[in-house]
Amino acid sequence: MLFRDSAAAVAAECLSGSLFFRLTEQFVHVHGHRPSASEVRSWERSIPVLANALNDAGLGRVEVLLEYGLPLNSKRADAVLAGVHPTTGLPSYVVVELKQWSSAEPDDDDPSLCRIDAYARAVLNPVDQVRGYCEYLVSFNGALAEHPDRISGAAYLHNATRFGVSGLFAAEQNEYGQLFVGERRGEFIDYLRSKLGAESGAAAADELVNGKIGPSRQLMAVAAQEVREREQFVLLDEQQVAYRTVLNAVRRAKQSDHKEVVVVTGGPGTGKSVIALSLLGELYRQGITALHATGSNSFTTTMRKVAGARKREVQGLFKYFNSFMTTERNSLDVLICDEAHRIRETSANRYTPASNRTGKPQIDELIDAARVPVFLLDEHQVVRPGEMGTVAEIKEAAARKGLHCRLVSLDSQFRCGGSDAYLRWVIRLLGLEPGGPVAWEPDGKMRLLLADSPQEMEAYLQERRAQGYGARMSAGYCWKWTKKVPPGQALPADVTVGEWQRPWNVYGDRAVGGAPPAALWATDPAGFGQVGCVYTAQGFEYDWSGVIIGPDLVWRGDHWVTDRTQSKDPVFKKSVPDADVDRLIRNTYKVLLTRGMVGTVVYSTDAETREKLRELIGAAVPKAAVETAGVGGR
């Protein structure tokens, strides 16, 4: 939080003007940059309104926590009021969302969204916004986990009339979400008096601030049902070994105040994420505090969508690696780090508050956060400079802390049609293991075809889709990517090979012209027609995969040549050594070539490379595919 004091003190500081200076000063300290002019303006206009309402209600001793940060989350509530309930005498809390809106109307399609003139797009109804904050605090703050009835939520639109925002009252209202307008200020004051008494709220505020951070038992029970019982995962062989290894480590940790690290390695489709979800379900069933984290926006978004499809609160259990910069040591029993090859050198970026820029390695933050940190990774999927998730680095970090590290290797192949042969062929093809490329020998599990053009590739994939299969096209990052598309315009066709042109997948979290947001490209059927890059494809699978090998990786004579000048990936700055770029480009194509469950169609933009692939792959896309599907340029 940025500031805490009694309502009387807040009102006095507002009157003197010193509060907004102190808020700005603290904001710079916490966030590392100055607040925007609009944020400061909202403080100046809204906080005095809240402080005056509290004092007029006779609640000057209630504690006001301004810009209260939600645990393990970057979101902030405008204010949390802490006091004593006038009837029960127990701690009582009110989360208040303050809006300067004078008018707003509900979205035509969804009453949980609303539209105001100041924003081009729909925003969340403030009732749903404050309700979400209350639910999240109950789920992650120990002071509220056992007492969910002690918190309430109110959205106060202090410039609005009932007529100006009448449509917003259509949203469901309950204890966690009530809507009030400035025109009826008396109703808001009566509401505050019904939740808070005149006594000092300092002790209640202390209890909230010092509450244990982590998923509540109630949330874990919901998650156990949603994750474990919703879909029973069958774990086989090494998967079962990995699963039992983690549960045994948790048992030892509980019995003897013990801490250890578990690393699970495996290639694409060896079931790492299935193990992660199975562990979450079982741990929650046992009442053990655990969270899931990844370094991928696409992967985390999809895990939230899959595991929390019916229970929105379950989605909060899926975090990012940089969520644990300030987490108290061993505050969790288990932290499951999926896609751990995406671990960065540090969690800090340009938005990181100065107070959090400790220089501490991200790997250390993740190990410190839980008694049993679990890392699931594939070392051949490191595709960006600065990604540090290897077995050696994790073991070294554990050794520095004097911790035992247990390693489980998954051998069985579930992606790529369960074809170990295909995975080995890809690794040999790209020179990620010694021995050089070998000819593909069909094994009856995975189909591998070479296309002479992207038109052939796309046409063949469309035929497969017509037969009920899923399919996606992806490519090396060898074409510019238009990140900003004006509203109402179609995605530009950035990926161009001769007359064939297609757009990259959407950049960002909103759909564009029928194309899904980036995080859902691999799972939404509307993702076909855009070309995915490694960052949106990584971690996912689809039945048929079409892969365009761009000019950044070409075959010359008897070996591969990587050409960094052909890559448009902005992460390959001049400071990245050529050897690292070579490894990362090869790893990129390893990721792209191992997304298909049924088959893979490969095309190279380079003629000599196509000849080498023809020699190695043998089977070509049937020539009838283009005529049948009628695919051409755009």
XYZ file of C-alpha atoms in Angstrom:
634
model
C 0.000 0.000 0.000
C 1.123 3.573 -0.507
C -0.313 5.115 2.665
C -2.052 4.120 5.895
C -3.606 6.277 8.609
C -6.934 7.046 10.293
C -9.743 8.635 8.301
C -9.376 11.804 10.390
C -5.655 12.001 9.587
C -6.292 11.354 5.888
C -8.848 14.197 5.788
C -6.417 16.568 7.515
C -3.595 15.693 5.094
C -5.963 16.155 2.130
C -6.849 19.611 3.438
C -3.203 20.625 3.750
C -2.317 19.129 0.346
C 0.521 17.076 1.841
C -1.175 13.705 1.256
C -0.785 13.825 -2.523
C 2.894 14.738 -2.237
C 3.417 11.785 0.121
C 1.496 9.427 -2.170
C 3.593 10.520 -5.153
C 6.820 10.144 -3.196
C 5.869 6.653 -2.011
C 4.686 5.673 -5.502
C 8.124 6.568 -6.930
C 9.808 4.565 -4.181
C 7.631 1.500 -4.736
C 7.235 1.530 -8.516
C 10.429 3.196 -9.693
C 8.701 5.916 -11.756
C 6.374 8.839 -11.200
C 2.608 8.276 -11.274
C 0.783 9.538 -14.319
C -0.945 12.912 -14.204
C -4.332 11.183 -14.423
C -3.522 8.986 -11.407
C -2.497 11.973 -9.290
C -5.622 13.804 -10.433
C -7.798 10.874 -9.369
C -6.179 10.918 -5.901
C -6.814 14.638 -5.552
C -10.468 14.328 -6.558
C -11.513 11.002 -5.014
C -9.618 10.484 -1.746
C -11.002 13.652 -0.064
C -14.517 12.513 -0.978
C -13.967 9.170 0.768
C -12.264 10.740 3.789
C -15.063 13.283 4.228
C -17.730 10.577 3.968
C -16.007 8.552 6.704
C -15.676 11.549 9.009
C -19.263 12.668 8.383
C -20.300 9.130 9.332
C -18.476 9.467 12.655
C -15.804 6.988 11.547
C -12.714 9.154 11.905
C -10.807 6.370 13.730
C -11.279 3.825 10.945
C -7.925 2.953 9.298
C -7.657 3.831 5.596
C -5.196 1.799 3.491
C -4.700 3.626 0.200
C -3.600 1.914 -3.024
C -3.626 -1.469 -1.298
C -1.699 -4.035 -3.343
C -3.288 -7.463 -3.761
C -0.947 -10.290 -2.661
C 1.022 -12.042 -5.428
C -0.585 -9.678 -7.917
C 0.139 -6.321 -9.515
C -3.422 -5.021 -9.019
C -4.225 -2.374 -6.385
C -7.490 -1.557 -4.635
C -8.129 2.189 -4.328
C -8.763 1.880 -0.601
C -9.317 -0.751 2.057
C -11.076 0.446 5.216
C -10.233 -1.460 8.399
C -12.282 -1.207 11.565
C -14.568 -2.957 14.024
C -18.027 -4.170 13.050
C -20.700 -2.153 14.933
C -22.744 -5.250 15.796
C -20.313 -8.147 16.225
C -17.305 -6.205 17.547
C -15.077 -8.275 15.251
C -12.638 -6.943 12.642
C -14.446 -5.600 9.571
C -13.066 -4.519 6.216
C -14.528 -2.608 3.287
C -12.800 -2.499 -0.094
C -13.726 0.726 -1.894
C -13.294 1.367 -5.615
C -13.556 5.082 -6.367
C -14.653 6.343 -9.789
C -14.923 9.905 -11.074
C -17.402 8.882 -13.780
C -20.489 11.039 -14.153
C -22.171 8.688 -16.626
C -21.713 5.140 -17.909
C -23.808 2.506 -19.605
C -23.602 -1.276 -19.664
C -22.104 -3.033 -22.655
C -24.726 -4.390 -25.042
C -23.346 -7.933 -24.902
C -22.240 -8.272 -21.286
C -23.603 -6.471 -18.176
C -20.309 -7.153 -16.395
C -18.728 -4.688 -18.839
C -19.563 -1.041 -19.294
C -18.710 1.830 -21.584
C -17.770 5.409 -20.747
C -16.745 8.222 -23.047
C -13.180 8.390 -21.703
C -12.280 4.903 -22.983
C -12.417 3.506 -26.497
C -13.075 -0.032 -25.266
C -15.356 -1.575 -22.710
C -14.161 -1.746 -19.098
C -15.216 -3.893 -16.175
C -18.305 -2.793 -14.272
C -16.923 -1.343 -10.983
C -19.265 -3.622 -9.011
C -17.599 -6.664 -10.581
C -14.197 -5.039 -10.151
C -14.531 -4.554 -6.401
C -16.199 -7.954 -5.998
C -13.179 -9.554 -7.663
C -10.851 -7.764 -5.226
C -12.846 -9.055 -2.244
C -12.893 -12.619 -3.553
C -9.173 -12.489 -4.279
C -8.320 -11.231 -0.784
C -10.426 -13.985 0.786
C -8.554 -16.483 -1.379
C -5.036 -15.253 -0.645
C -4.953 -13.417 2.719
C -4.979 -15.641 5.803
C -6.734 -12.990 7.899
C -9.800 -13.401 5.699
C -9.549 -17.023 4.553
C -11.347 -18.371 7.633
C -13.580 -15.298 7.929
C -14.898 -14.405 4.460
C -17.841 -12.603 6.053
C -15.548 -9.930 7.501
C -14.970 -8.213 4.161
C -17.352 -6.190 2.005
C -16.964 -4.264 -1.217
C -18.365 -0.979 -2.509
C -17.954 0.975 -5.735
C -18.523 4.686 -5.118
C -19.143 6.806 -8.244
C -19.018 10.115 -6.399
C -19.643 12.349 -9.441
C -22.548 10.288 -10.792
C -26.301 10.564 -10.558
C -28.534 7.525 -10.421
C -29.881 8.475 -13.841
C -26.381 8.798 -15.374
C -25.345 5.247 -14.449
C -28.717 3.541 -14.035
C -27.772 0.676 -16.338
C -24.850 -0.340 -14.108
C -27.245 -1.341 -11.330
C -28.321 -4.276 -13.528
C -25.101 -6.078 -12.560
C -25.490 -8.566 -9.713
C -24.882 -6.960 -6.325
C -23.972 -8.806 -3.128
C -21.911 -8.304 0.031
C -18.705 -8.172 -2.015
C -20.063 -5.696 -4.554
C -22.437 -2.775 -3.918
C -22.837 0.319 -6.111
C -23.311 3.859 -4.764
C -23.522 7.266 -6.478
C -22.653 10.755 -5.265
C -26.203 11.992 -5.754
C -27.247 9.660 -2.936
C -24.262 10.193 -0.658
C -26.383 9.476 2.381
C -26.865 5.872 1.260
C -23.084 5.419 1.073
C -22.631 6.916 4.563
C -25.334 4.604 5.974
C -23.567 1.677 4.285
C -20.246 2.585 5.908
C -21.919 2.849 9.328
C -23.463 -0.607 8.846
C -20.023 -2.145 8.283
C -17.729 -0.113 10.564
C -17.998 1.146 14.130
C -16.531 4.285 15.720
C -13.686 2.421 17.473
C -10.080 2.483 16.289
C -9.365 0.235 13.309
C -5.600 0.034 13.899
C -5.615 -3.526 15.292
C -7.848 -4.782 12.466
C -5.549 -3.158 9.908
C -2.525 -4.824 11.536
C -4.275 -8.195 11.309
C -4.970 -7.721 7.597
C -1.499 -6.437 6.759
C 0.145 -9.322 8.648
C -2.191 -12.006 7.268
C -0.438 -15.093 5.898
C -0.181 -14.886 2.124
C -1.135 -17.973 0.136
C -4.166 -19.811 -1.253
C -6.838 -20.391 1.382
C -8.183 -23.796 2.318
C -11.538 -22.871 0.826
C -9.891 -22.021 -2.486
C -7.835 -25.202 -2.395
C -10.989 -27.256 -1.876
C -12.603 -25.606 -4.898
C -9.441 -26.098 -6.950
C -9.157 -29.743 -5.951
C -12.626 -30.361 -7.296
C -12.068 -28.254 -10.417
C -8.627 -29.646 -11.299
C -8.561 -33.146 -9.825
C -12.163 -34.291 -10.191
C -13.037 -32.435 -13.362
C -10.751 -34.609 -15.422
C -8.891 -37.610 -14.083
C -5.395 -37.628 -15.559
C -3.782 -41.021 -16.037
C -0.072 -40.928 -15.213
C 2.170 -43.637 -16.621
C 5.640 -44.915 -15.774
C 8.065 -41.993 -15.274
C 5.131 -39.586 -14.926
C 3.976 -41.542 -11.893
C 7.554 -41.551 -10.560
C 7.753 -37.751 -10.866
C 4.345 -37.351 -9.219
C 5.283 -39.607 -6.287
C 8.709 -37.967 -5.924
C 7.093 -34.580 -5.354
C 4.472 -35.908 -2.920
C 7.171 -37.732 -0.954
C 9.266 -34.552 -0.796
C 6.209 -32.696 0.547
C 5.678 -35.376 3.166
C 9.303 -35.131 4.312
C 9.045 -31.327 4.415
C 6.002 -31.491 6.711
C 7.429 -34.141 9.009
C 10.852 -32.648 9.667
C 10.842 -28.950 8.732
C 12.668 -30.070 5.616
C 13.238 -28.376 2.264
C 14.331 -29.841 -1.067
C 14.176 -29.135 -4.790
C 12.648 -31.428 -7.431
C 13.499 -31.117 -11.146
C 11.486 -32.995 -13.783
C 12.899 -32.970 -17.314
C 11.338 -34.176 -20.529
C 10.835 -33.323 -24.163
C 7.633 -32.056 -25.770
C 4.595 -34.096 -24.836
C 6.202 -36.155 -22.095
C 3.424 -35.020 -19.775
C 5.072 -32.312 -17.685
C 1.956 -30.136 -17.524
C -0.292 -33.133 -16.865
C 1.929 -33.933 -13.881
C 1.670 -30.299 -12.752
C -2.144 -30.300 -12.845
C -2.356 -33.713 -11.180
C -0.091 -32.486 -8.392
C -2.135 -29.334 -7.885
C -5.345 -31.314 -7.559
C -3.854 -33.786 -5.085
C -2.059 -31.139 -3.020
C -5.241 -29.072 -2.730
C -7.196 -32.167 -1.754
C -4.698 -32.663 1.088
C -4.960 -29.001 2.142
C -1.353 -28.229 1.165
C -0.684 -24.684 -0.059
C 0.603 -24.677 -3.633
C 0.717 -22.422 -6.654
C 1.485 -22.980 -10.334
C 3.753 -20.552 -12.183
C 5.194 -20.158 -15.676
C 7.115 -17.534 -17.616
C 4.748 -17.630 -20.586
C 1.710 -15.360 -20.950
C 0.109 -17.709 -23.493
C 0.659 -20.791 -21.367
C -0.551 -19.208 -18.115
C -3.639 -17.747 -19.800
C -4.538 -21.143 -21.235
C -3.942 -22.965 -17.933
C -6.275 -20.475 -16.247
C -8.864 -21.062 -18.935
C -8.611 -24.862 -18.784
C -8.222 -25.462 -15.053
C -10.540 -22.657 -13.945
C -13.177 -22.962 -16.635
C -16.081 -23.217 -14.219
C -14.650 -21.535 -11.113
C -13.176 -18.105 -11.802
C -11.409 -17.960 -8.438
C -9.272 -20.988 -9.406
C -7.610 -18.897 -12.105
C -5.760 -16.927 -9.426
C -3.720 -20.022 -8.563
C -1.822 -19.705 -11.857
C 0.945 -17.107 -11.587
C 4.002 -15.863 -13.457
C 7.613 -16.415 -12.431
C 8.025 -12.713 -11.624
C 5.169 -12.829 -9.072
C 7.487 -13.889 -6.237
C 9.959 -11.016 -5.938
C 8.686 -10.000 -2.497
C 7.190 -13.302 -1.334
C 8.142 -14.297 2.192
C 10.602 -17.205 2.358
C 8.876 -20.624 2.481
C 5.420 -19.011 2.589
C 4.167 -21.796 0.298
C 4.444 -25.528 0.793
C 4.874 -26.191 -2.935
C 5.569 -23.985 -5.961
C 5.205 -25.796 -9.286
C 7.302 -24.035 -11.941
C 6.026 -25.325 -15.281
C 7.888 -24.517 -18.502
C 10.873 -23.766 -16.247
C 13.163 -23.376 -19.268
C 11.568 -19.905 -19.449
C 13.137 -18.777 -16.140
C 14.916 -15.438 -16.588
C 18.140 -14.123 -15.048
C 16.109 -11.745 -12.871
C 12.437 -10.902 -12.448
C 13.087 -7.184 -12.842
C 12.029 -5.316 -15.965
C 11.489 -1.655 -16.768
C 8.204 -1.641 -14.847
C 9.650 -3.185 -11.684
C 9.433 -0.912 -8.599
C 12.828 0.335 -7.437
C 12.241 -1.257 -4.018
C 11.987 -4.688 -5.663
C 15.145 -4.381 -7.778
C 17.266 -6.542 -5.527
C 19.385 -8.097 -8.253
C 18.376 -11.487 -6.859
C 18.326 -14.253 -9.509
C 14.808 -15.343 -10.425
C 15.781 -18.946 -9.782
C 16.613 -18.030 -6.163
C 13.280 -16.231 -5.719
C 11.403 -19.322 -6.883
C 13.401 -21.696 -4.687
C 12.990 -19.430 -1.656
C 9.210 -19.089 -2.064
C 8.339 -22.698 -1.121
C 9.488 -25.605 0.978
C 9.321 -27.826 -2.095
C 9.964 -25.918 -5.332
C 9.301 -28.125 -8.374
C 10.768 -27.328 -11.801
C 9.415 -28.968 -14.970
C 11.493 -28.191 -18.062
C 12.867 -29.098 -21.487
C 16.390 -27.746 -21.940
C 16.005 -27.706 -25.737
C 13.185 -25.150 -25.477
C 15.294 -22.204 -24.338
C 14.586 -19.736 -27.180
C 15.392 -16.289 -25.736
C 18.608 -14.704 -24.471
C 18.554 -14.506 -20.704
C 16.468 -17.665 -20.162
C 18.250 -19.644 -17.464
C 16.144 -22.756 -16.905
C 18.587 -25.643 -17.185
C 19.146 -28.599 -14.883
C 22.714 -27.465 -14.160
C 21.652 -23.950 -13.163
C 18.856 -25.177 -10.914
C 21.127 -27.743 -9.239
C 23.808 -25.090 -8.763
C 21.293 -22.689 -7.171
C 20.060 -25.457 -4.852
C 23.644 -26.366 -3.896
C 24.409 -22.739 -2.993
C 21.577 -22.945 -0.474
C 22.632 -26.362 0.818
C 19.526 -28.052 -0.569
C 19.210 -31.550 -1.959
C 17.989 -31.641 -5.572
C 16.104 -34.673 -6.904
C 16.011 -35.225 -10.669
C 13.385 -37.233 -12.587
C 13.700 -37.729 -16.350
C 10.592 -38.420 -18.434
C 11.272 -40.659 -21.405
C 7.867 -41.668 -22.720
C 6.644 -39.507 -25.596
C 3.020 -38.363 -25.635
C 3.170 -35.473 -28.059
C 4.151 -36.141 -31.684
C 1.872 -39.172 -31.736
C 3.890 -40.806 -28.972
C 6.789 -41.066 -31.397
C 10.169 -41.115 -29.683
C 11.675 -41.708 -33.116
C 10.321 -38.426 -34.451
C 11.613 -36.424 -31.498
C 15.059 -37.968 -31.896
C 14.926 -37.246 -35.644
C 14.188 -33.541 -35.011
C 16.991 -33.233 -32.473
C 19.465 -34.902 -34.854
C 18.177 -32.827 -37.788
C 18.893 -29.554 -35.991
C 22.246 -30.620 -34.597
C 21.094 -30.363 -30.984
C 22.759 -33.707 -30.360
C 25.813 -35.115 -32.175
C 25.614 -37.476 -35.135
C 24.133 -35.284 -37.845
C 20.766 -35.517 -39.652
C 19.395 -38.906 -40.669
C 16.671 -39.945 -43.087
C 13.203 -40.174 -41.576
C 11.885 -43.719 -41.354
C 8.091 -43.720 -40.882
C 7.149 -45.440 -37.626
C 3.366 -45.494 -37.997
C 2.928 -42.955 -35.185
C 3.910 -39.643 -36.738
C 3.467 -38.424 -40.326
C 6.130 -36.149 -41.790
C 5.718 -34.406 -45.156
C 7.619 -31.809 -47.158
C 5.818 -29.031 -49.026
C 7.200 -27.291 -52.105
C 5.356 -24.067 -51.291
C 3.442 -22.486 -48.424
C 0.324 -22.777 -50.598
C 0.788 -26.551 -50.638
C 1.347 -26.634 -46.912
C -1.741 -24.568 -46.103
C -3.940 -26.434 -48.555
C -2.977 -29.789 -47.088
C -3.638 -28.539 -43.564
C -7.041 -27.244 -44.647
C -7.873 -30.722 -45.947
C -6.961 -32.146 -42.548
C -9.188 -29.576 -40.832
C -12.057 -30.583 -43.121
C -11.583 -34.111 -41.786
C -12.024 -32.884 -38.219
C -8.384 -32.407 -37.216
C -6.952 -29.274 -35.636
C -4.083 -27.511 -37.423
C -1.824 -24.477 -37.107
C 0.912 -22.829 -39.158
C 4.015 -21.400 -37.526
C 7.308 -19.929 -38.709
C 10.689 -18.685 -37.626
C 10.740 -15.009 -36.688
C 12.008 -13.842 -40.113
C 9.369 -11.272 -41.025
C 8.468 -7.990 -39.397
C 5.529 -8.154 -37.037
C 3.061 -5.273 -37.006
C 2.209 -5.028 -33.313
C -0.332 -2.175 -33.390
C -3.412 -2.594 -35.561
C -5.907 0.312 -35.581
C -9.448 -0.615 -34.464
C -11.585 -1.924 -37.306
C -8.630 -2.883 -39.528
C -7.621 -6.422 -40.454
C -4.331 -7.960 -39.422
C -1.650 -6.988 -41.963
C -0.176 -9.873 -43.978
C 3.379 -9.573 -42.665
C 4.529 -13.119 -43.518
C 5.204 -13.063 -47.257
C 6.670 -15.877 -49.334
C 6.360 -15.076 -53.043
C 2.667 -14.477 -53.724
C 1.597 -16.164 -50.488
C 0.820 -13.750 -47.666
C -0.554 -14.341 -44.205
C -0.603 -12.351 -40.929
C 1.270 -13.214 -37.789
C -0.935 -14.183 -34.869
C -2.450 -11.254 -32.969
C -0.068 -9.363 -30.717
C -1.797 -8.620 -27.427
C -4.806 -9.672 -25.399
C -7.672 -8.588 -27.655
C -9.154 -10.301 -30.704
C -8.631 -8.543 -34.050
C -10.913 -9.107 -37.020
C -12.008 -12.543 -35.839
C -8.457 -13.662 -34.979
C -8.076 -14.695 -31.307
C -5.821 -12.969 -28.760
C -2.191 -14.122 -28.757
C -2.609 -16.291 -25.664
C -5.413 -18.310 -27.308
C -3.951 -18.659 -30.820
C -2.923 -22.290 -30.277
C -6.224 -23.382 -28.728
C -8.905 -21.307 -30.476
C -10.009 -22.793 -33.841
C -9.905 -19.268 -35.295
C -6.105 -19.385 -34.912
C -5.807 -21.112 -38.282
C -5.076 -18.544 -40.967
C -2.520 -16.659 -38.901
C 1.112 -17.726 -38.619
C 2.212 -18.394 -35.067
C 5.637 -17.545 -33.713
C 7.576 -19.595 -31.187
C 6.343 -17.507 -28.250
C 2.685 -18.330 -28.929
C 3.270 -21.942 -29.994
C 5.552 -22.970 -27.136
C 3.886 -25.210 -24.582
C 0.963 -26.179 -26.835
C 0.053 -28.928 -29.250
C -2.323 -29.418 -32.145
C -3.069 -32.354 -34.441
C -1.287 -31.074 -37.550
C 1.564 -28.600 -37.561
C 2.781 -26.648 -40.567
C 6.256 -25.170 -40.083
C 7.933 -22.578 -42.302
C 11.708 -22.615 -41.887
C 12.817 -19.103 -42.761
C 16.113 -17.740 -44.101
C 17.584 -17.572 -40.585
C 18.371 -21.318 -40.808
C 19.651 -22.730 -44.118
C 21.540 -25.832 -45.209
C 24.836 -25.193 -46.958
C 26.971 -28.083 -48.189
C 27.026 -30.484 -45.270
C 25.877 -28.352 -42.362
C 23.354 -25.812 -41.081
C 24.116 -22.113 -41.199
C 22.260 -19.666 -38.975
C 22.015 -16.120 -40.302
C 21.159 -13.709 -37.505
C 20.725 -10.873 -39.985
C 17.599 -12.629 -41.310
C 15.955 -12.766 -37.884
C 13.491 -10.017 -36.992
C 13.311 -11.118 -33.360
C 14.007 -8.002 -31.260
C 15.555 -10.084 -28.462
C 18.621 -10.809 -30.624
C 20.426 -7.584 -29.832
C 24.019 -6.935 -30.912
C 25.230 -7.860 -27.449
C 23.966 -11.458 -27.833
C 26.923 -13.622 -29.001
C 26.659 -15.429 -32.345
C 26.977 -18.817 -30.616
C 23.966 -18.052 -28.411
C 21.906 -16.854 -31.383
C 22.797 -20.060 -33.259
C 21.637 -22.239 -30.346
C 18.448 -20.244 -29.776
C 17.420 -20.298 -33.451
C 17.900 -24.077 -33.584
C 15.903 -24.451 -30.349
C 13.154 -22.291 -31.882
C 12.714 -24.698 -34.780
C 12.870 -27.648 -32.396
C 9.869 -26.156 -30.562
C 7.957 -25.475 -33.777
C 8.676 -28.902 -35.276
C 7.405 -30.735 -32.167
C 3.939 -29.192 -31.751
C 2.083 -31.693 -33.972
C 0.375 -34.732 -32.447
C -0.545 -36.467 -35.692
C 1.693 -34.996 -38.354
C 4.021 -32.189 -39.414
C 4.337 -30.463 -42.787
C 7.614 -28.652 -43.375
C 8.471 -25.928 -45.885
C 11.722 -23.989 -46.237
C 11.977 -20.655 -48.001
C 15.463 -21.666 -49.222
C 15.841 -23.894 -52.320
C 19.036 -25.706 -51.209
C 17.512 -26.375 -47.804
C 14.374 -27.813 -49.422
C 16.540 -30.210 -51.426
C 18.266 -31.416 -48.271
C 14.915 -31.837 -46.518
C 13.565 -33.732 -49.530
C 16.496 -36.120 -49.185
C 15.848 -36.596 -45.465
C 12.030 -36.609 -45.368
C 11.169 -38.374 -48.593
C 7.391 -38.025 -48.488
C 5.925 -34.916 -50.137
C 2.546 -33.215 -49.825
C 0.198 -34.663 -52.482
C 0.058 -32.260 -55.417
C -3.723 -32.498 -55.552
C -3.992 -30.647 -52.265
C -3.672 -27.155 -53.734
C -6.298 -27.719 -56.431
C -8.669 -29.406 -53.967
C -8.494 -26.693 -51.307
C -8.089 -23.752 -53.676
C -5.518 -21.967 -51.518
C -3.490 -19.123 -52.965
C -2.061 -15.761 -52.063
C -3.946 -12.956 -50.493
